[in-house]
Amino acid sequence: MRESAFGDQADGVRLLWGERDQPRSGPRPTLTLARITAAAIEIADAEGLGAVTMQRVAGKVEVTKMALYRYVPGRAELVTLMIDTALGDAPDLAVATDWRAALREWSARMFEVLRRHSWSLDAVASRRIVGPNELGWMEAGVAALTDTGLDGAEALDVVFVLTGHLRNIAAQSSVAATEAGSGSVLSELLAEHGARFPALTRAVTSAAVTGGQDNALEFGLARILDGVGLHIARRRQSS
């Protein structure tokens, strides 16, 4: 892999794609990248991405900070490893009956990861190298659309739109959990100021009666897949 194409991210490429040797200088290595990354993920899961520092991770794996740098050049490279490791292997969609079932399973599995590792929502917003697991997820999503008649650009767009929806809902869910339930806060505000927002008040009241609140994940996913289905049908009719 040509490092010149990645500039100052070359170290991250070597780490993610298994092209970095174990340290050759100093005492015999006692750590692995997998152990270091797992420790960093454990910290992030418990306290958020901001709590992940080289010092904290070094302490968790019981080495000095300088010893940790023999394995990972810096925090940015560590975060790229964390993202790819947290994603894990892409789901096997071979048992799905059609493209829609495959993408539903893909979306459900992806949402699980995002909810379990909510810190990753902040991490993916920064400039970074994409790792093999992340590409594997993209591969699985695009492959699910192989026989639909969509071209490559459209298949990629479907995966990107789904990913954006999942990340957005996961981020909202994370904020709501932190604030002890955004629905109750909204209801309290409308109870006092509802006259200023009559349409919103009616919608919230109706959702409470029908039990339809907190359904944005499923609603959005269904509408996205409905739209993709219509586009596929039009493509097949015109071919």
CSV table of C-alpha atoms in Angstrom, one decimal:
chain,number,residue,atom,x,y,z
A,1,MET,CA,0.0,0.0,0.0
A,2,ARG,CA,1.5,3.4,-1.0
A,3,GLU,CA,2.0,5.5,2.0
A,4,SER,CA,2.4,8.7,0.0
A,5,ALA,CA,-1.3,8.6,-0.7
A,6,PHE,CA,-2.1,8.8,3.0
A,7,GLY,CA,0.4,11.4,4.1
A,8,ASP,CA,0.5,11.8,7.9
A,9,GLN,CA,-2.1,9.0,8.3
A,10,ALA,CA,0.3,6.4,7.0
A,11,ASP,CA,0.9,5.0,10.6
A,12,GLY,CA,-2.9,4.6,11.0
A,13,VAL,CA,-3.0,2.6,7.7
A,14,ARG,CA,-0.3,0.3,8.8
A,15,LEU,CA,-2.0,-0.4,12.1
A,16,LEU,CA,-5.4,-0.9,10.7
A,17,TRP,CA,-4.3,-3.1,7.8
A,18,GLY,CA,-1.9,-5.2,9.8
A,19,GLU,CA,1.2,-3.8,8.1
A,20,ARG,CA,3.0,-2.7,11.3
A,21,ASP,CA,5.6,-5.0,12.9
A,22,GLN,CA,5.8,-5.5,16.6
A,23,PRO,CA,8.4,-3.2,18.3
A,24,ARG,CA,11.9,-4.3,17.5
A,25,SER,CA,13.8,-2.2,20.0
A,26,GLY,CA,13.7,-2.4,23.8
A,27,PRO,CA,12.6,-5.4,25.9
A,28,ARG,CA,10.6,-8.2,24.5
A,29,PRO,CA,7.0,-7.1,23.7
A,30,THR,CA,4.4,-8.0,26.4
A,31,LEU,CA,1.4,-6.3,24.8
A,32,THR,CA,-0.7,-6.7,21.7
A,33,LEU,CA,-2.6,-4.1,19.7
A,34,ALA,CA,-5.8,-6.1,20.4
A,35,ARG,CA,-5.2,-5.8,24.2
A,36,ILE,CA,-4.5,-2.1,24.0
A,37,THR,CA,-7.5,-1.4,21.8
A,38,ALA,CA,-9.8,-3.4,24.0
A,39,ALA,CA,-8.7,-1.4,27.0
A,40,ALA,CA,-9.3,1.9,25.2
A,41,ILE,CA,-12.8,0.7,24.1
A,42,GLU,CA,-13.6,-0.3,27.7
A,43,ILE,CA,-12.7,3.2,28.9
A,44,ALA,CA,-14.7,4.8,26.1
A,45,ASP,CA,-17.8,2.7,26.7
A,46,ALA,CA,-17.8,3.6,30.4
A,47,GLU,CA,-16.8,7.3,30.3
A,48,GLY,CA,-16.9,8.5,26.7
A,49,LEU,CA,-14.2,9.1,24.1
A,50,GLY,CA,-12.9,12.2,25.9
A,51,ALA,CA,-11.7,9.9,28.7
A,52,VAL,CA,-9.4,7.9,26.4
A,53,THR,CA,-5.9,9.2,26.7
A,54,MET,CA,-2.6,7.5,26.2
A,55,GLN,CA,-2.0,7.8,29.9
A,56,ARG,CA,-5.3,6.2,30.9
A,57,VAL,CA,-4.9,3.4,28.5
A,58,ALA,CA,-1.3,2.8,29.6
A,59,GLY,CA,-2.4,2.6,33.2
A,60,LYS,CA,-5.2,0.1,32.3
A,61,VAL,CA,-2.8,-2.3,30.5
A,62,GLU,CA,-0.2,-1.7,33.3
A,63,VAL,CA,2.6,-0.2,31.3
A,64,THR,CA,4.2,3.2,31.1
A,65,LYS,CA,2.9,5.8,28.7
A,66,MET,CA,6.2,5.7,26.8
A,67,ALA,CA,6.0,1.9,26.5
A,68,LEU,CA,2.5,2.3,24.9
A,69,TYR,CA,4.0,4.6,22.2
A,70,ARG,CA,6.1,1.6,21.1
A,71,TYR,CA,2.9,0.0,19.8
A,72,VAL,CA,0.7,3.0,18.9
A,73,PRO,CA,2.1,6.3,17.6
A,74,GLY,CA,-0.6,8.4,19.2
A,75,ARG,CA,-4.2,8.9,20.2
A,76,ALA,CA,-5.5,9.5,16.7
A,77,GLU,CA,-4.2,6.1,15.5
A,78,LEU,CA,-5.6,4.5,18.6
A,79,VAL,CA,-9.0,5.9,17.9
A,80,THR,CA,-9.0,4.5,14.3
A,81,LEU,CA,-8.2,1.1,15.8
A,82,MET,CA,-11.0,1.5,18.3
A,83,ILE,CA,-13.6,2.3,15.6
A,84,ASP,CA,-12.8,-0.6,13.5
A,85,THR,CA,-12.5,-3.1,16.4
A,86,ALA,CA,-15.8,-1.9,17.8
A,87,LEU,CA,-17.6,-2.5,14.5
A,88,GLY,CA,-16.4,-6.1,14.4
A,89,ASP,CA,-17.1,-8.4,11.5
A,90,ALA,CA,-19.8,-7.5,9.1
A,91,PRO,CA,-23.0,-9.6,9.4
A,92,ASP,CA,-23.6,-12.6,7.2
A,93,LEU,CA,-26.6,-11.7,5.1
A,94,ALA,CA,-26.7,-14.9,3.0
A,95,VAL,CA,-29.8,-16.2,4.8
A,96,ALA,CA,-31.8,-13.1,3.9
A,97,THR,CA,-34.7,-13.8,1.5
A,98,ASP,CA,-34.2,-10.6,-0.5
A,99,TRP,CA,-32.4,-7.2,-0.6
A,100,ARG,CA,-34.9,-5.6,1.8
A,101,ALA,CA,-34.5,-8.3,4.4
A,102,ALA,CA,-30.8,-8.2,4.1
A,103,LEU,CA,-30.6,-4.4,4.6
A,104,ARG,CA,-33.0,-4.6,7.5
A,105,GLU,CA,-30.7,-7.2,9.2
A,106,TRP,CA,-27.7,-5.0,8.3
A,107,SER,CA,-29.3,-2.0,9.8
A,108,ALA,CA,-30.3,-3.8,13.0
A,109,ARG,CA,-26.8,-5.1,13.5
A,110,MET,CA,-25.2,-1.7,12.8
A,111,PHE,CA,-27.6,0.1,15.2
A,112,GLU,CA,-26.6,-2.4,17.9
A,113,VAL,CA,-23.0,-1.5,17.5
A,114,LEU,CA,-23.7,2.3,17.6
A,115,ARG,CA,-25.8,2.0,20.7
A,116,ARG,CA,-23.3,-0.2,22.5
A,117,HIS,CA,-20.4,2.1,21.6
A,118,SER,CA,-22.0,5.5,21.4
A,119,TRP,CA,-18.6,7.2,21.6
A,120,SER,CA,-18.0,6.0,18.0
A,121,LEU,CA,-20.6,8.6,16.8
A,122,ASP,CA,-18.2,11.3,17.8
A,123,ALA,CA,-15.1,9.5,16.6
A,124,VAL,CA,-16.3,8.9,13.0
A,125,ALA,CA,-16.8,12.6,12.5
A,126,SER,CA,-13.1,13.3,12.4
A,127,ARG,CA,-10.7,12.8,9.5
A,128,ARG,CA,-9.5,9.2,9.6
A,129,ILE,CA,-8.5,6.1,7.8
A,130,VAL,CA,-11.2,3.5,7.1
A,131,GLY,CA,-10.3,0.0,8.3
A,132,PRO,CA,-11.0,-3.5,7.0
A,133,ASN,CA,-14.1,-4.1,9.3
A,134,GLU,CA,-15.7,-0.8,8.2
A,135,LEU,CA,-15.1,-1.7,4.5
A,136,GLY,CA,-16.5,-5.1,5.3
A,137,TRP,CA,-19.8,-3.6,6.5
A,138,MET,CA,-19.9,-1.4,3.3
A,139,GLU,CA,-19.2,-4.5,1.2
A,140,ALA,CA,-22.1,-6.4,2.8
A,141,GLY,CA,-24.5,-3.5,2.3
A,142,VAL,CA,-23.6,-3.0,-1.3
A,143,ALA,CA,-23.6,-6.7,-2.0
A,144,ALA,CA,-27.2,-7.0,-0.7
A,145,LEU,CA,-28.2,-4.8,-3.7
A,146,THR,CA,-26.3,-6.8,-6.3
A,147,ASP,CA,-29.3,-8.1,-8.2
A,148,THR,CA,-31.6,-5.1,-7.9
A,149,GLY,CA,-30.5,-3.3,-11.1
A,150,LEU,CA,-29.1,-0.3,-9.2
A,151,ASP,CA,-25.8,1.0,-10.4
A,152,GLY,CA,-22.7,1.3,-8.2
A,153,ALA,CA,-23.3,4.9,-7.3
A,154,GLU,CA,-26.9,4.2,-6.3
A,155,ALA,CA,-26.0,1.2,-4.2
A,156,LEU,CA,-23.3,3.2,-2.4
A,157,ASP,CA,-25.9,6.0,-1.8
A,158,VAL,CA,-28.3,3.6,-0.3
A,159,VAL,CA,-25.7,2.4,2.2
A,160,PHE,CA,-24.7,5.9,3.0
A,161,VAL,CA,-28.3,7.1,3.6
A,162,LEU,CA,-29.0,4.1,5.8
A,163,THR,CA,-25.8,4.7,7.8
A,164,GLY,CA,-26.7,8.4,8.2
A,165,HIS,CA,-30.1,7.5,9.5
A,166,LEU,CA,-28.8,4.9,12.0
A,167,ARG,CA,-26.1,7.3,13.3
A,168,ASN,CA,-28.6,10.1,13.7
A,169,ILE,CA,-31.1,8.1,15.7
A,170,ALA,CA,-28.3,6.5,17.8
A,171,ALA,CA,-27.0,10.0,18.6
A,172,GLN,CA,-30.5,11.2,19.6
A,173,SER,CA,-31.0,8.1,21.7
A,174,SER,CA,-27.7,8.7,23.5
A,175,VAL,CA,-28.6,12.3,24.2
A,176,ALA,CA,-32.0,11.3,25.5
A,177,ALA,CA,-30.6,8.7,27.8
A,178,THR,CA,-28.1,11.2,29.2
A,179,GLU,CA,-30.9,13.7,29.8
A,180,ALA,CA,-33.1,11.1,31.5
A,181,GLY,CA,-35.7,11.0,28.7
A,182,SER,CA,-36.3,13.8,26.2
A,183,GLY,CA,-39.9,12.8,25.9
A,184,SER,CA,-40.7,13.7,29.5
A,185,VAL,CA,-38.8,17.0,29.2
A,186,LEU,CA,-40.8,17.9,26.0
A,187,SER,CA,-44.1,17.0,27.7
A,188,GLU,CA,-43.3,19.2,30.6
A,189,LEU,CA,-42.4,22.2,28.4
A,190,LEU,CA,-45.5,21.8,26.3
A,191,ALA,CA,-47.7,21.5,29.4
A,192,GLU,CA,-46.6,25.0,30.3
A,193,HIS,CA,-46.1,26.5,26.9
A,194,GLY,CA,-48.3,24.4,24.7
A,195,ALA,CA,-50.5,27.3,23.5
A,196,ARG,CA,-47.5,28.7,21.6
A,197,PHE,CA,-47.0,25.4,19.8
A,198,PRO,CA,-50.5,23.9,19.1
A,199,ALA,CA,-49.5,21.6,16.2
A,200,LEU,CA,-46.6,20.1,18.2
A,201,THR,CA,-48.8,19.7,21.3
A,202,ARG,CA,-51.4,17.8,19.3
A,203,ALA,CA,-48.7,15.6,17.8
A,204,VAL,CA,-47.1,14.8,21.1
A,205,THR,CA,-50.5,14.1,22.8
A,206,SER,CA,-51.6,11.8,19.9
A,207,ALA,CA,-48.3,9.9,20.1
A,208,ALA,CA,-48.7,9.3,23.8
A,209,VAL,CA,-52.2,8.0,23.2
A,210,THR,CA,-51.3,5.7,20.3
A,211,GLY,CA,-48.0,4.6,21.7
A,212,GLY,CA,-46.3,5.7,18.5
A,213,GLN,CA,-43.5,7.8,20.1
A,214,ASP,CA,-39.9,6.9,20.0
A,215,ASN,CA,-40.4,5.1,16.7
A,216,ALA,CA,-38.1,7.2,14.5
A,217,LEU,CA,-35.6,4.4,13.8
A,218,GLU,CA,-38.2,2.0,12.4
A,219,PHE,CA,-40.2,4.7,10.7
A,220,GLY,CA,-37.2,6.2,8.9
A,221,LEU,CA,-35.8,2.8,8.0
A,222,ALA,CA,-39.1,1.7,6.5
A,223,ARG,CA,-39.5,4.9,4.5
A,224,ILE,CA,-35.9,4.7,3.1
A,225,LEU,CA,-36.4,1.1,2.1
A,226,ASP,CA,-39.8,1.9,0.6
A,227,GLY,CA,-38.2,4.6,-1.5
A,228,VAL,CA,-35.4,2.3,-2.6
A,229,GLY,CA,-38.0,-0.4,-3.5
A,230,LEU,CA,-39.9,2.1,-5.7
A,231,HIS,CA,-36.7,3.1,-7.5
A,232,ILE,CA,-35.8,-0.5,-8.1
A,233,ALA,CA,-39.3,-1.2,-9.5
A,234,ARG,CA,-39.1,1.8,-11.9
A,235,ARG,CA,-35.6,0.7,-13.1
A,236,ARG,CA,-37.0,-2.8,-13.8
A,237,GLN,CA,-40.0,-1.5,-15.7
A,238,SER,CA,-37.9,0.7,-17.9
A,239,SER,CA,-35.3,-2.0,-18.7
